[in-house]
CSV table of C-alpha atoms and ligand atoms in Angstrom, one decimal:
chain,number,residue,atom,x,y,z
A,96,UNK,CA,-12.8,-123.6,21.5
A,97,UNK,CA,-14.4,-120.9,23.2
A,98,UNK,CA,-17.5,-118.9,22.7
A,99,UNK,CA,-16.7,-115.1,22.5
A,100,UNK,CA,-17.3,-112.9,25.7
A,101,UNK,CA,-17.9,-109.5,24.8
A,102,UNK,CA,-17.0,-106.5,27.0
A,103,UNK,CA,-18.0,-102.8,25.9
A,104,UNK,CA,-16.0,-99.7,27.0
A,105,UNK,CA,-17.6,-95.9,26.5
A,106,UNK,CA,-14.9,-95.0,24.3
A,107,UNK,CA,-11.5,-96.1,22.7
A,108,UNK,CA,-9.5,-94.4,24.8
A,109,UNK,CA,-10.7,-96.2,28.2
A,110,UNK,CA,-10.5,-99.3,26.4
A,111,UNK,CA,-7.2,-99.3,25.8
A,112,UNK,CA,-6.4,-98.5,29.7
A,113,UNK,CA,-9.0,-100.8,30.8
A,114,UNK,CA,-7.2,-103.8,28.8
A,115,UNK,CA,-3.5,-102.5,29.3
A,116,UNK,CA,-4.6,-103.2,33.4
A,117,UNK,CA,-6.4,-106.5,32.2
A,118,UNK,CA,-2.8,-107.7,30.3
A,119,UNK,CA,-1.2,-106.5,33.3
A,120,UNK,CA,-3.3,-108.5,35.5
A,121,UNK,CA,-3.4,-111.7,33.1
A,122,UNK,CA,0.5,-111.8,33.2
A,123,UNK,CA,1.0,-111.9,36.6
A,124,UNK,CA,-1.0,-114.5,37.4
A,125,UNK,CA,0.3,-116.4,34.8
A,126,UNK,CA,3.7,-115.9,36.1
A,127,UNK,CA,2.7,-116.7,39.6
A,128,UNK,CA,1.1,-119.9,38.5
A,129,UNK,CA,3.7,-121.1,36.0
A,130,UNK,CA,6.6,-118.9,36.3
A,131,UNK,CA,6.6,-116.7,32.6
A,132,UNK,CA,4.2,-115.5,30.5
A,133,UNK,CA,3.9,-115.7,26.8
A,134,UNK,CA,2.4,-113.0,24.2
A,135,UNK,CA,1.4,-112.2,20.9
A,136,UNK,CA,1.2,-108.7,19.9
A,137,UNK,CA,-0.6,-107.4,17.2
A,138,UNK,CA,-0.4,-104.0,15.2
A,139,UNK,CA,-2.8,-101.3,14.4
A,140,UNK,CA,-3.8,-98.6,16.6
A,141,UNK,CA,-5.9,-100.2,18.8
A,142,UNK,CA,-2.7,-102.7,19.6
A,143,UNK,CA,-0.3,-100.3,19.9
A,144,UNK,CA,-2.1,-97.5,22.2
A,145,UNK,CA,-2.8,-101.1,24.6
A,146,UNK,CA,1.1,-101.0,24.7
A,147,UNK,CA,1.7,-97.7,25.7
A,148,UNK,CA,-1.0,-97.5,28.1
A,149,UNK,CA,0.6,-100.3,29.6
A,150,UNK,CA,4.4,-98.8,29.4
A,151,UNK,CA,2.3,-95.9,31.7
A,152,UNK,CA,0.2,-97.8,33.4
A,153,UNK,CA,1.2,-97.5,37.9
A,154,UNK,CA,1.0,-101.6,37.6
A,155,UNK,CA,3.5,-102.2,35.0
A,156,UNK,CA,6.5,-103.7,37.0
A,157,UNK,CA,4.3,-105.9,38.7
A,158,UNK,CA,5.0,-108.1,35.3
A,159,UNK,CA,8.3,-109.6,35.4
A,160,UNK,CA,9.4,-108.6,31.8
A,161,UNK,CA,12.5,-110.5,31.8
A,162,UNK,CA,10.0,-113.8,31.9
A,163,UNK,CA,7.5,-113.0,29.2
A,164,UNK,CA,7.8,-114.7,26.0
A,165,UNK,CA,6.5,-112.3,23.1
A,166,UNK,CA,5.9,-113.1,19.9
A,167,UNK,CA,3.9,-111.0,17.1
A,168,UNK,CA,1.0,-112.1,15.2
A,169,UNK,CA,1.5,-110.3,12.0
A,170,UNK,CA,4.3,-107.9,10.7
A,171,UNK,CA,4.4,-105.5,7.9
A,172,UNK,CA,7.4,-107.3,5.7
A,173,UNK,CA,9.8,-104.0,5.7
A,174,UNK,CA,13.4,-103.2,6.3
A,175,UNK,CA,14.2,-103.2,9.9
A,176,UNK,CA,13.2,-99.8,11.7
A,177,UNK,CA,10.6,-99.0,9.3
A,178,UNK,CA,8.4,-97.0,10.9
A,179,UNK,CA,5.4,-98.8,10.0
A,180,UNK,CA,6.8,-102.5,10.6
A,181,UNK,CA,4.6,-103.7,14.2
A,182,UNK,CA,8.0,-104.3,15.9
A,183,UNK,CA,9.1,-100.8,15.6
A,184,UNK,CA,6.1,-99.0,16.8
A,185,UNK,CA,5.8,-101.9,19.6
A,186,UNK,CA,8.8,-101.3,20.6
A,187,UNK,CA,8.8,-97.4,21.0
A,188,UNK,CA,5.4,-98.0,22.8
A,189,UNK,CA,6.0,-100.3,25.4
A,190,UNK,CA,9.6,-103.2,24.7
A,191,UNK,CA,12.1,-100.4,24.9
A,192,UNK,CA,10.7,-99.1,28.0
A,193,UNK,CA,10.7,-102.7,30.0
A,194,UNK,CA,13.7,-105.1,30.9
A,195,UNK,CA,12.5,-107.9,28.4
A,196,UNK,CA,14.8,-110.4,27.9
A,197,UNK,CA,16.2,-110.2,24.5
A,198,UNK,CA,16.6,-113.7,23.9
A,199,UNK,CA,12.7,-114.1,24.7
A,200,UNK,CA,11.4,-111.4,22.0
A,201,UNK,CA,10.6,-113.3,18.4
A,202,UNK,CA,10.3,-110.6,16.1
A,203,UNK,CA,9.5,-111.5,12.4
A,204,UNK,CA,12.1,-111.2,10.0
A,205,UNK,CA,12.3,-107.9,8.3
A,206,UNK,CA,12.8,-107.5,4.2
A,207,UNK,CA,16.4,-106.7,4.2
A,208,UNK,CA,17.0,-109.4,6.9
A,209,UNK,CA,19.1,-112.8,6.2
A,210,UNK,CA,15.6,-113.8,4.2
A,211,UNK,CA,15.9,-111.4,1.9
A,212,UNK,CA,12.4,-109.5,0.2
A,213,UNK,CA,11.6,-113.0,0.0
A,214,UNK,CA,8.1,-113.1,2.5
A,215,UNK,CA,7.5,-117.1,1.9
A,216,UNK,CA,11.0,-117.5,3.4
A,217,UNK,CA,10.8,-114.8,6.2
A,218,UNK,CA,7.2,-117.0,7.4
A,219,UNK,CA,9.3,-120.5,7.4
A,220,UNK,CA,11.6,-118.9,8.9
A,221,UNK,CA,9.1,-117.8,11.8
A,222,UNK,CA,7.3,-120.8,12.0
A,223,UNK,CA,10.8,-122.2,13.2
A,224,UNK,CA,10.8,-120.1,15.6
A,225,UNK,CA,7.6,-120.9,16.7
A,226,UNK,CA,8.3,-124.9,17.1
A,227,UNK,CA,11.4,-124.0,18.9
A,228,UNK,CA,9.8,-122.6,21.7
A,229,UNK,CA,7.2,-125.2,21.5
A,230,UNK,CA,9.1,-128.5,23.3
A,231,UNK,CA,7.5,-131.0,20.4
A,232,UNK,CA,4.4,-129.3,19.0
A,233,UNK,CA,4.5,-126.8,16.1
A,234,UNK,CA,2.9,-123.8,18.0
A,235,UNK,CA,3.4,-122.9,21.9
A,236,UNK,CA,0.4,-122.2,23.4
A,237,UNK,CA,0.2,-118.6,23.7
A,238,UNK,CA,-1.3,-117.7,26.8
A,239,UNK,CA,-2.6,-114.1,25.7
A,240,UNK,CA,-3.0,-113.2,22.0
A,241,UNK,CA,-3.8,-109.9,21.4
A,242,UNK,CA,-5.6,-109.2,17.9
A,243,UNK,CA,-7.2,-106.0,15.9
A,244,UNK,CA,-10.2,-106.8,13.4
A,245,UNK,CA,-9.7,-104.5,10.3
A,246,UNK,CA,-13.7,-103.1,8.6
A,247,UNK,CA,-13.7,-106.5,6.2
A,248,UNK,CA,-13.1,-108.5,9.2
A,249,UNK,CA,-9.3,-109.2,8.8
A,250,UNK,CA,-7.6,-110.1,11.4
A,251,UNK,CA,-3.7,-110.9,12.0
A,252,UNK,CA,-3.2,-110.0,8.2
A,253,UNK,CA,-5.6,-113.1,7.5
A,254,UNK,CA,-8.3,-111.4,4.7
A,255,UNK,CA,-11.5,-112.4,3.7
A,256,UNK,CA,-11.5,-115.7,1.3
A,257,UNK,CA,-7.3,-114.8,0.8
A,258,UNK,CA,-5.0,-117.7,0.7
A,259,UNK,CA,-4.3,-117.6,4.2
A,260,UNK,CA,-7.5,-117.5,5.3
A,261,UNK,CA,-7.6,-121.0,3.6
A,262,UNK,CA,-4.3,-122.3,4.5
A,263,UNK,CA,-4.8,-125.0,6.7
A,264,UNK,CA,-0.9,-126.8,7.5
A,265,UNK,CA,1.0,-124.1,7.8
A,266,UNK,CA,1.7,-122.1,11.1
A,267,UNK,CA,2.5,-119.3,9.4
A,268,UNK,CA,2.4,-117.9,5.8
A,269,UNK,CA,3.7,-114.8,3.8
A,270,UNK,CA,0.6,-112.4,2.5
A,271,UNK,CA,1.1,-110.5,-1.2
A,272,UNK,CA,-1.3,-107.7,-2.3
A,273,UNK,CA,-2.7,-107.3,1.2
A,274,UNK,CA,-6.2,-104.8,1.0
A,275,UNK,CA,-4.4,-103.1,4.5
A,276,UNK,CA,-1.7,-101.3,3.1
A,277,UNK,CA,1.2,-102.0,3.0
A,278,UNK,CA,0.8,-104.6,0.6
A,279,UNK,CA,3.0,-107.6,1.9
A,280,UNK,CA,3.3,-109.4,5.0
A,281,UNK,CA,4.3,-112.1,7.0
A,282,UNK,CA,1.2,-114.0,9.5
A,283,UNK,CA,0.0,-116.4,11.5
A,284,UNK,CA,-2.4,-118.5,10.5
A,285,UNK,CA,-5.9,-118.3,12.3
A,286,UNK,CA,-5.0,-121.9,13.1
A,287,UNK,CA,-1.8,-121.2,14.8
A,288,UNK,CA,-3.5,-118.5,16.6
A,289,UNK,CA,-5.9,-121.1,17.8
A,290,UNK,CA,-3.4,-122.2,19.8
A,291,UNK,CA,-3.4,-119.6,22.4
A,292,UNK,CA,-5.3,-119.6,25.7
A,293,UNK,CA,-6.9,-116.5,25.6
A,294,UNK,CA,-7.4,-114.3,22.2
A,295,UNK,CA,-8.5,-110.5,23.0
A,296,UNK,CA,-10.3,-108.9,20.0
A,297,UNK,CA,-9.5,-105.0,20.5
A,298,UNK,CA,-12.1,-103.2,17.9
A,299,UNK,CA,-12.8,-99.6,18.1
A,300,UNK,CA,-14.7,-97.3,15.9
A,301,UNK,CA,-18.4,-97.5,14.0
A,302,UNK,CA,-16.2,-98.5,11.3
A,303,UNK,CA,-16.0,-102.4,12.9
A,304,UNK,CA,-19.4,-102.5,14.0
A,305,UNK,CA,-20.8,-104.8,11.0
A,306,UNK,CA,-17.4,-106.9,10.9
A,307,UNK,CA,-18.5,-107.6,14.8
A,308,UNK,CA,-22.0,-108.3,14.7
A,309,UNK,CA,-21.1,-110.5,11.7
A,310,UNK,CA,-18.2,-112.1,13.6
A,311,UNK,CA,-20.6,-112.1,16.8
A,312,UNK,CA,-23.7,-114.0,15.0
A,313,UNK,CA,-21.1,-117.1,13.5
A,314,UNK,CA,-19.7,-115.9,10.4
A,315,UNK,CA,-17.6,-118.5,8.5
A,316,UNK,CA,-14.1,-117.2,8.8
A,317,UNK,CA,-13.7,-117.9,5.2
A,318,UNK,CA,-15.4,-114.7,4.6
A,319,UNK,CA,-14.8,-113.1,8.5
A,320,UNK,CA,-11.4,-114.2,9.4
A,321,UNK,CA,-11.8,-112.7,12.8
A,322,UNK,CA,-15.0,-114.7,13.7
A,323,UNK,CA,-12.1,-118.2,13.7
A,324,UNK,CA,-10.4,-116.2,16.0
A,325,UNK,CA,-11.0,-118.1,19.3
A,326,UNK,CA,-8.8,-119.2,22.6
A,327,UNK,CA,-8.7,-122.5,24.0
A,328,UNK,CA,-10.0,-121.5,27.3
A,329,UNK,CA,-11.6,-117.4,26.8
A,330,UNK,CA,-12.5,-115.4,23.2
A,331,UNK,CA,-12.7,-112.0,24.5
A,332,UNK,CA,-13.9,-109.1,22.5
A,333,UNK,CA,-13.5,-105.6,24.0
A,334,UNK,CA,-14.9,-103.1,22.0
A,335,UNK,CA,-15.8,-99.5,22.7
A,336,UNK,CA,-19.6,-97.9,22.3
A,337,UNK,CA,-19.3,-97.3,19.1
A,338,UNK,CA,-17.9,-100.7,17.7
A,339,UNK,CA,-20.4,-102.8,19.6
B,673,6PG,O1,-0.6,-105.1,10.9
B,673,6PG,C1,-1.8,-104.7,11.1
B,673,6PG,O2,-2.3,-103.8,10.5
B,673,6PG,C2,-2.7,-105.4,12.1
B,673,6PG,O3,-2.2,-106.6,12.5
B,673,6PG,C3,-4.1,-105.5,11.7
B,673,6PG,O4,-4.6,-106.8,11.8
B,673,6PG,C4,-4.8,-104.5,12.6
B,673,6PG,O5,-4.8,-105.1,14.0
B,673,6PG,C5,-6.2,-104.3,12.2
B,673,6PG,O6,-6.2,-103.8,10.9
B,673,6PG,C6,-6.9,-103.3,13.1
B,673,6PG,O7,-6.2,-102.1,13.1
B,673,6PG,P1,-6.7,-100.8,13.9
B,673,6PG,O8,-6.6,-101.2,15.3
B,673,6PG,O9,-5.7,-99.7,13.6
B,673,6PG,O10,-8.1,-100.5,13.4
């Protein structure tokens, strides 16, 4: 595993252009070098303003869309279209705006989907998914996973000392009585998220500063979920002034 890399940006709002053009950047050489790209996208603000300033960014179409494999690392367990479900507001920020391949975007299941309200079922169902695009292991490796860090050091919708935080076969679980509202989700594990390449930790705000110093200076992950977030190969946090 890596050790974290920490880049700081004068404010929130350069951060999120300055790592929409590093995504940009990171997917085509990954393309050039292996032909597609995979991603995991993550909600939140910080996410989902990286996903618009990539839908604007002058550089976009240098990504062949049709070849990225995108996955998401979380999703708020809600009918399809909610507004506040990670797929919708991903998709109005940056999917509907580029010629992914629809047979290459792995949403998670919503909770009137064939899984029912049934979160347990909608995460089996996911971590299918995940081994059938992983030719014989139970994860692909990811090559960018993009992550937020919530105040308590959350990340993916993995909480301080919750069950997922301590779930150690599974590739992905369902989460009940979340502290984020709302309440219940579906997630990867941090372990399944270990599987990436490269994991970018997008914190903004005063608000995140303790979670990142903690996270920063080694805090188990039992109690700081995001400090176990790290790539195979790079752990990048970028964090504006006032997070770091
Ligand atoms: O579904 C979610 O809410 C996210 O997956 C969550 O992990 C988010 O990334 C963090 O809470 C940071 O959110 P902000 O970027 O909005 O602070």
């Amino acid at each position: 595993m890596s050790s974290p890399e920490v880049v700081v940006y004068r404010d929130a709002g350069l951060l999120a252009a300055a790592t929409a053009a590093r995504l940009v950047t990171r997917l085509v050489d990954v393309q050039a070098a292996r032909g597609s790209a995979s991603l995991v996208l993550t909600g939140g603000r910080t996410g989902i303003a990286v996903l618009e300033q990539v839908r604007v960014s002058p550089a976009r179409d240098a990504v062949d869309w049709s070849r990225v494999d995108l996955f998401w690392g979380d999703e708020r367990f809600l009918p399809a279209g909610a507004p506040e479900r990670n797929e919708t507001q991903a998709r109005a920020a940056l999917l509907d705006h580029v010629p992914v391949d629809p047979a290459r975007v792995f949403p998670m299941a919503a909770s009137d989907g064939v899984h029912g309200d049934d979160p347990d079922a909608a995460a089996a169902a996911y971590a299918s998914v995940l081994a059938g695009c992983a030719s014989g292991a139970a994860v692909p490796t990811f090559d960018v996973c993009l992550l937020g860090v919530g105040e308590e050091g959350h990340t993916l919708s993995v909480f301080p000392d919750s069950p997922a935080v301590h779930e150690t076969e599974r590739a992905v679980v369902g989460v009940r009585d979340c502290p984020k509202p709302p309440p219940t989700r579906v997630s990867l594990t941090l372990g399944a998220a270990r599987h990436s390449d490269e994991i970018w930790l997008m914190t903004t705000g005063a608000s995140k500063a303790s979670a990142v110093a903690q996270a920063l200076a080694g805090a188990d992950e039992v109690a700081l979920p995001a400090a176990g977030a790290r790539g195979r190969s790079r752990t990048l946090w970028l964090l504006d002034s006032a997070a770091a």
